[in-house]
């Protein structure tokens, strides 16, 4: 049996529903239909009344989730594409993110955002919005890069007493496969050394992890050993693991699929520069998507996002600095 | 629109002597509390804005009184009366306005932003319309948990009806047939903006039909009418008739906030029936029914003033929040907080 | 609701022989173009989704044909017919779907996201409801500039009516009494979600009254009815009667996109009048009126197919966008672009 | 005569309306009433029909501005408080910011956001959202810190062919005064050396400029000369001026009033570390608001935002590093 990243997301939800009567799912077409990506397939049938179709009202969807959370439930909201979360923006950043701080009542909601680019997705079905949500106080932002993390982090997201923005990458839905679901996992807030190396650290997350790993493989053939850190969650961001890796390698390249200005890569570099300047043997570098909307055409899309190709160029250059 | 299917007995239940007196006393307390906040504000004792319910107490008190313990109430900025009637301790109001760290908001939020969500009293977001779907979610959760017979009420202004959140929220409640009572205080203005620049339907209650919910309209200056109509709407919601939209016509008898002299309010409206002071109307009504006389009125007034003075005196001795004692942690899961290693 | 004040002569104007034949031919072209996109999609020639207007061509063509040059049109995903009738070059559709760099979107956006704003044909945002206020702004600007006699039309689905943007947009148009024609294609589903989970009013046109705008309802499977009702709504808007809400009942005769087999559509609806194929209904109607016979129909069909084949053949020889020639600049003010000095 | 920051904003709008018939103003209470902060006082009377009251519909307000821009107008939108721009978020970042890129039709709209904290403002009337808007491609984000810039930058904002997010700081509205309106100004995208110095560079913007200048004054008495760079616009961000200053001083402290994660300060440090690592004699540091919502009570508010007091502590520490 092989399990995809998408299967893992479905299984995590099935398990959360089975284990905890407070869990419910609310989103457009999540019920009998099983969701636009089939991430909730069969769940409405298996858990009657707890997987609920929503109208095209993202603002009210998230508002209702906050209300349910006040009543002690643990709702999972599926936004059809991350891009549509801009409609729910106010409820997410102002209502959900501040509830506990204002009122002492926790807000355990999980908002699933099918994120990131796919070929032909175009500017409104491709966005990576982790930066937005990480900037606001009060939110946990998860960015799983593996089948195992998709499963275990989603289960943890539901269990956490705070609002979690769960950025699941659409590009990984079908591509990525594992043999079985994990039985244990790193806790939220811990980054993972996805590959060890001594010459350079690449810090990344989500779909870009796989580009980075490909680069590490490629450069290994040239004799350069690259350490790859998978952040797993961008807020909290595991500065310690990043710093320890840079301490070993002296070189830092950050890769993110979101836009450059103030993105995850800026935050990582700012932390390392502030707290670990002496560790750096060369200027820390970053690669992001270009500063334009995500283009529709595959030719443009492939050039817009970071790929193993341009990461490798950057890595080689940084190794020589 | 639904306005006629209550039996005479029900009318008595909604506006019998005890209820009317109770309502009036909450109105009075709210009015006097607002007056107190105004004078504290003028004396420089209040940070930020002061937002009054002057002219809206009848409607607001009717909402608060129509609810029971176990119900949900999400008031808005002009709902001092409704809050008190629903059971909000007056100390919560005073502590939040004066920034006592002992208040439910601990100085983190202020003035009208206060409540106790776990006790059914929600804390408003400034963003108008944003509370409706939150009430929906609570009602939905209760349904899932098998809790029945409870309703959720929330208030909004005429301006608030223009928000997308109002629309999504009311539609959501209608689809789920939730026991939501959405009360619109049409006080003719949103800040300075008159109704004519806010909507184009003849009457805001016309919106009910487009959502497939019951609509009720009421003279918001008339306490008895408010008690009946709001009471009936709450009953219908409680009985499973789905969301109820109540629209009251009245006039804001003050500025948008205490910084505003409201010189844009038309003289014509001030003279019109909608411009009546609901507190005076209610007082006259009680007198007419021989349910109140000078002595009773003066007694209630004294008691209200005493209550307020005691609360203010108490709170003025209470500590303000101390930045050094603040945990500066936004998350319930403290262990997931980022330590931003800032220098100082 | 307004449905009766057009004189017989006006009826002829909206659905006379020339107009009906024209409308039918746009419907036919749109249907065949959609078929072509389907087969290109199945052949792996199209990136991203394909969204069809199958079953909605009568309504859509009626909207496009009711507009004049100088008017504004903001179509949605199922409006191939309306776009063509409004004057969108078929090459725009084919180029955008096939990703030709010569298309109006230059490969930056694809499939149904195309248009020419300066020529009055807006480019839809995916976010449902978001185009209404944009049309309003254009109409408002024209009023300020003293341009009159022009209208703006935009289309939305039943699902789209649940968005806050729909509400804010329609209310805004009503306040400003703008010549906006908002056409709702109630195709019974939003993706897989049936009307019963989308709204609770009896009929979507009931929403009109809550905004104080004219409401029109029409059988969306009946081309003649669409031509009349949409034509009349457009006329009223043009005459200064303010926003017009048109609600058509019909059924989506295809999946949400070509990836979707739509097995959730109820068999009962498919059998019901709402499930009729508007193209067949229109064909029968034309035959009945002796305005079309086998030969004419076959001729129109051939011509449409030829047009499509020529367009596709042309576009297939056109260059795709080249990442190296892209300027990767989001701003009109190039000098204000940030050079993010990325390494490669 | 003395002119406040708020006067400057009003005068800039008056001038834009007078000079260009394509300019119009749309916002809640901006008409006869003159706006919640009186930033449009008398303008409706002076320019009949061109200063228009909007319903409480931020989404539709910005959508309409985009439509007007397509028709060649140059609308100014007043959002009553920056915090309410979350309601218009979708129209800002997806409609306005992408219009030119998608369609080749420019989108010259200016969105005025009364921003930043004031005592007693509380979590929903105090936000500094420049980071959000700078992250999205397609927007210019201005953050004027002086009366002169409030005036000249707003005039320039209206003239620019792209959407401009104009973050005007409420704390400066009345406090800040100038003798007269400027007749010339730096172009958008150019930072300004607000004070020269050789020992350390503080990079900042908006209200924090004045805290930084106070610190520079204070430390001058101790013999340390601090150079203060006022970014003026955070996107585009004038890396060259920042870099040149750091080249002179060797030390960088970034100060911003928005939240720390991915804020302006992170972006500035990331740029300097990537492109000018060798210029740094000490680790670059940043000070931001704390990572909580903005508190209501003055005691908490004063501790939540950076002030001269804690900037001075940070500066002294950095000078000794
Ligand atoms: C979404 C949103 N936009 C703007 C504001 C600023 N604002 C605060 S109160 C107000 C007027 C509200 O008018 P109305 O809803 O009629 O209530 P009233 O003050 O008359 O009681 C506005 C525009 C807000 N709170 N929320
Ligand atoms: C704001 C928003 N939320 C979600 C979506 C995803 N989505 C795309 S089409 C669709 C269904 C739309 O249904 P309807 O409006 O009835 O139009 P139809 O597809 O039936 O023509 C949804 C939910 C979207 N485009 N915009
Ligand atoms: Mg009002
Ligand atoms: Mg539909």
Tab-separated table of C-alpha atoms in Angstrom, chain B residues 12 26-27 73 77-78 93 128 139 154 156 159 216 250 274 279 300 322 331 337-338:
chain	number	residue	atom	x	y	z
B	12	UNK	CA	-48.880	40.181	28.855
B	26	UNK	CA	-32.109	48.717	33.291
B	27	UNK	CA	-32.638	51.550	30.821
B	73	UNK	CA	-25.691	37.651	23.512
B	77	UNK	CA	-21.333	49.586	21.083
B	78	UNK	CA	-24.682	51.042	22.181
B	93	UNK	CA	-18.270	47.933	32.261
B	128	UNK	CA	-18.956	45.568	12.099
B	139	UNK	CA	-25.524	27.791	18.039
B	154	UNK	CA	-26.759	40.003	18.394
B	156	UNK	CA	-26.029	45.788	14.699
B	159	UNK	CA	-24.395	50.972	8.872
B	216	UNK	CA	-40.097	42.195	12.541
B	250	UNK	CA	-34.997	55.230	16.524
B	274	UNK	CA	-38.294	58.648	15.797
B	279	UNK	CA	-36.508	56.756	28.442
B	300	UNK	CA	-34.967	53.897	41.170
B	322	UNK	CA	1.440	46.510	34.911
B	331	UNK	CA	-1.157	31.891	22.493
B	337	UNK	CA	5.207	31.078	21.624
B	338	UNK	CA	8.125	32.527	19.769
